[in-house]
């Protein structure tokens, strides 16, 4: 019943912006933390941003000041606003939901972000 569907990935030139969306079905934001992860070709999946039910946030050092994670409870959607994009941001971006107590986690299929000129 839980389903996470990412969208918004695209090609963009360095310095450009994109907003990724994660439509979350079967997720209760009051007891789940939401996150964005990314995986570049040949590299490990890494944390990008985390958003808790009380709006606490954590960001990877590499994206601080450039990326913003947010949530729209009415739309059951989590966003990742990405500004000042760099070529090293190129990756498949995955939406993640984690139960705050059980730590059960769910993943979306990912959306491709390519930053190049």
PDB file of C-alpha atoms in Angstrom:
ATOM      1  CA  UNK A   1       0.000   0.000   0.000  1.00  0.00           C
ATOM      2  CA  UNK A   2       2.972   2.290   0.564  1.00  0.00           C
ATOM      3  CA  UNK A   3       4.114   3.911  -2.634  1.00  0.00           C
ATOM      4  CA  UNK A   4       6.624   6.670  -3.294  1.00  0.00           C
ATOM      5  CA  UNK A   5       6.754   8.134  -6.791  1.00  0.00           C
ATOM      6  CA  UNK A   6       9.408  10.680  -7.714  1.00  0.00           C
ATOM      7  CA  UNK A   7       9.118  13.138 -10.558  1.00  0.00           C
ATOM      8  CA  UNK A   8      10.717  16.328 -11.813  1.00  0.00           C
ATOM      9  CA  UNK A   9      14.115  15.029 -12.832  1.00  0.00           C
ATOM     10  CA  UNK A  10      15.516  16.546 -16.004  1.00  0.00           C
ATOM     11  CA  UNK A  11      18.595  17.822 -17.753  1.00  0.00           C
ATOM     12  CA  UNK A  12      19.733  21.260 -16.623  1.00  0.00           C
ATOM     13  CA  UNK A  13      22.791  23.427 -17.185  1.00  0.00           C
ATOM     14  CA  UNK A  14      25.168  24.210 -14.323  1.00  0.00           C
ATOM     15  CA  UNK A  15      23.737  26.979 -12.166  1.00  0.00           C
ATOM     16  CA  UNK A  16      20.188  26.034 -13.018  1.00  0.00           C
ATOM     17  CA  UNK A  17      17.371  24.854 -10.766  1.00  0.00           C
ATOM     18  CA  UNK A  18      14.990  21.924 -10.524  1.00  0.00           C
ATOM     19  CA  UNK A  19      12.262  20.916  -8.108  1.00  0.00           C
ATOM     20  CA  UNK A  20      11.761  17.228  -7.465  1.00  0.00           C
ATOM     21  CA  UNK A  21       8.470  15.887  -6.150  1.00  0.00           C
ATOM     22  CA  UNK A  22       7.724  12.728  -4.199  1.00  0.00           C
ATOM     23  CA  UNK A  23       4.092  11.647  -4.110  1.00  0.00           C
ATOM     24  CA  UNK A  24       3.733   9.578  -0.937  1.00  0.00           C
ATOM     25  CA  UNK A  25       0.835   7.150  -0.628  1.00  0.00           C
ATOM     26  CA  UNK A  26       0.255   5.195   2.571  1.00  0.00           C
ATOM     27  CA  UNK A  27       2.717   7.355   4.530  1.00  0.00           C
ATOM     28  CA  UNK A  28       1.793   9.162   7.731  1.00  0.00           C
ATOM     29  CA  UNK A  29       3.985  12.215   7.974  1.00  0.00           C
ATOM     30  CA  UNK A  30       3.409  12.494  11.734  1.00  0.00           C
ATOM     31  CA  UNK A  31       5.314   9.250  12.344  1.00  0.00           C
ATOM     32  CA  UNK A  32       7.566   9.059   9.290  1.00  0.00           C
ATOM     33  CA  UNK A  33      10.658  11.004   8.449  1.00  0.00           C
ATOM     34  CA  UNK A  34      11.062  11.765   4.763  1.00  0.00           C
ATOM     35  CA  UNK A  35      14.284  11.983   2.880  1.00  0.00           C
ATOM     36  CA  UNK A  36      15.995  12.377  -0.442  1.00  0.00           C
ATOM     37  CA  UNK A  37      18.972  10.264  -1.437  1.00  0.00           C
ATOM     38  CA  UNK A  38      20.947  10.147  -4.635  1.00  0.00           C
ATOM     39  CA  UNK A  39      23.165   7.684  -6.454  1.00  0.00           C
ATOM     40  CA  UNK A  40      25.570   8.550  -9.230  1.00  0.00           C
ATOM     41  CA  UNK A  41      26.820   5.891 -11.670  1.00  0.00           C
ATOM     42  CA  UNK A  42      29.390   3.662 -10.005  1.00  0.00           C
ATOM     43  CA  UNK A  43      28.929   5.308  -6.618  1.00  0.00           C
ATOM     44  CA  UNK A  44      27.125   4.461  -3.398  1.00  0.00           C
ATOM     45  CA  UNK A  45      23.741   5.898  -2.577  1.00  0.00           C
ATOM     46  CA  UNK A  46      24.144   8.924  -0.328  1.00  0.00           C
ATOM     47  CA  UNK A  47      21.916  11.036   1.868  1.00  0.00           C
ATOM     48  CA  UNK A  48      20.909  14.401   0.446  1.00  0.00           C
ATOM     49  CA  UNK A  49      18.286  15.734   2.861  1.00  0.00           C
ATOM     50  CA  UNK A  50      16.018  14.611   5.711  1.00  0.00           C
ATOM     51  CA  UNK A  51      12.756  16.162   6.923  1.00  0.00           C
ATOM     52  CA  UNK A  52      11.085  15.022  10.151  1.00  0.00           C
ATOM     53  CA  UNK A  53       7.435  15.316  11.128  1.00  0.00           C
ATOM     54  CA  UNK A  54       8.187  18.448  13.168  1.00  0.00           C
ATOM     55  CA  UNK A  55      10.047  20.077  10.265  1.00  0.00           C
ATOM     56  CA  UNK A  56      13.566  19.475  11.502  1.00  0.00           C
ATOM     57  CA  UNK A  57      15.960  19.197   8.570  1.00  0.00           C
ATOM     58  CA  UNK A  58      19.384  17.780   7.876  1.00  0.00           C
ATOM     59  CA  UNK A  59      21.409  18.204   4.707  1.00  0.00           C
ATOM     60  CA  UNK A  60      24.534  16.735   3.271  1.00  0.00           C
ATOM     61  CA  UNK A  61      27.378  19.228   3.449  1.00  0.00           C
ATOM     62  CA  UNK A  62      27.655  19.158  -0.325  1.00  0.00           C
ATOM     63  CA  UNK A  63      24.143  20.583  -0.799  1.00  0.00           C
ATOM     64  CA  UNK A  64      23.743  22.918   2.188  1.00  0.00           C
ATOM     65  CA  UNK A  65      22.640  26.362   1.100  1.00  0.00           C
ATOM     66  CA  UNK A  66      21.592  25.087  -2.325  1.00  0.00           C
ATOM     67  CA  UNK A  67      18.923  22.427  -1.706  1.00  0.00           C
ATOM     68  CA  UNK A  68      15.752  22.675   0.370  1.00  0.00           C
ATOM     69  CA  UNK A  69      13.493  19.810   1.422  1.00  0.00           C
ATOM     70  CA  UNK A  70       9.859  20.593   2.185  1.00  0.00           C
ATOM     71  CA  UNK A  71       6.480  18.926   2.602  1.00  0.00           C
ATOM     72  CA  UNK A  72       2.881  19.647   1.664  1.00  0.00           C
ATOM     73  CA  UNK A  73       0.726  17.614   4.033  1.00  0.00           C
ATOM     74  CA  UNK A  74      -2.499  18.308   2.150  1.00  0.00           C
ATOM     75  CA  UNK A  75      -1.015  16.918  -1.056  1.00  0.00           C
ATOM     76  CA  UNK A  76       0.936  14.056   0.564  1.00  0.00           C
ATOM     77  CA  UNK A  77       3.961  15.303  -1.321  1.00  0.00           C
ATOM     78  CA  UNK A  78       7.583  15.975  -0.408  1.00  0.00           C
ATOM     79  CA  UNK A  79       9.740  18.294  -2.480  1.00  0.00           C
ATOM     80  CA  UNK A  80      13.401  18.893  -3.051  1.00  0.00           C
ATOM     81  CA  UNK A  81      14.177  22.338  -4.421  1.00  0.00           C
ATOM     82  CA  UNK A  82      17.608  22.293  -6.019  1.00  0.00           C
ATOM     83  CA  UNK A  83      19.315  25.566  -6.877  1.00  0.00           C
ATOM     84  CA  UNK A  84      22.767  26.432  -8.184  1.00  0.00           C
ATOM     85  CA  UNK A  85      23.113  22.940  -9.567  1.00  0.00           C
ATOM     86  CA  UNK A  86      26.565  21.566 -10.238  1.00  0.00           C
ATOM     87  CA  UNK A  87      27.731  18.722 -12.492  1.00  0.00           C
ATOM     88  CA  UNK A  88      28.509  16.670  -9.381  1.00  0.00           C
ATOM     89  CA  UNK A  89      24.800  16.775  -8.514  1.00  0.00           C
ATOM     90  CA  UNK A  90      24.151  14.468 -11.466  1.00  0.00           C
ATOM     91  CA  UNK A  91      22.539  11.305 -10.103  1.00  0.00           C
ATOM     92  CA  UNK A  92      19.352   9.341  -9.743  1.00  0.00           C
ATOM     93  CA  UNK A  93      17.432  10.901  -6.864  1.00  0.00           C
ATOM     94  CA  UNK A  94      15.346   8.651  -4.621  1.00  0.00           C
ATOM     95  CA  UNK A  95      12.575   9.502  -2.196  1.00  0.00           C
ATOM     96  CA  UNK A  96      12.678   7.691   1.151  1.00  0.00           C
ATOM     97  CA  UNK A  97      10.223   7.287   4.018  1.00  0.00           C
ATOM     98  CA  UNK A  98      11.264   5.883   7.394  1.00  0.00           C
ATOM     99  CA  UNK A  99       9.061   5.059  10.358  1.00  0.00           C
ATOM    100  CA  UNK A 100      10.383   7.030  13.306  1.00  0.00           C
ATOM    101  CA  UNK A 101      10.075   4.115  15.756  1.00  0.00           C
ATOM    102  CA  UNK A 102      10.303   0.845  13.809  1.00  0.00           C
ATOM    103  CA  UNK A 103      12.798   2.257  11.284  1.00  0.00           C
ATOM    104  CA  UNK A 104      10.978   0.453   8.466  1.00  0.00           C
ATOM    105  CA  UNK A 105      11.892   2.184   5.240  1.00  0.00           C
ATOM    106  CA  UNK A 106      10.356   2.578   1.794  1.00  0.00           C
ATOM    107  CA  UNK A 107      11.897   3.772  -1.453  1.00  0.00           C
ATOM    108  CA  UNK A 108      10.698   5.208  -4.708  1.00  0.00           C
ATOM    109  CA  UNK A 109      12.005   4.209  -8.125  1.00  0.00           C
ATOM    110  CA  UNK A 110      14.089   7.329  -8.593  1.00  0.00           C
ATOM    111  CA  UNK A 111      14.226  10.225 -11.025  1.00  0.00           C
ATOM    112  CA  UNK A 112      17.251  11.171 -13.115  1.00  0.00           C
ATOM    113  CA  UNK A 113      18.895  14.555 -12.685  1.00  0.00           C
ATOM    114  CA  UNK A 114      21.612  15.467 -15.163  1.00  0.00           C
ATOM    115  CA  UNK A 115      23.606  18.680 -14.793  1.00  0.00           C
ATOM    116  CA  UNK A 116      25.837  19.446 -17.750  1.00  0.00           C
ATOM    117  CA  UNK A 117      26.539  22.062 -20.376  1.00  0.00           C
TER     118      UNK A 117
END
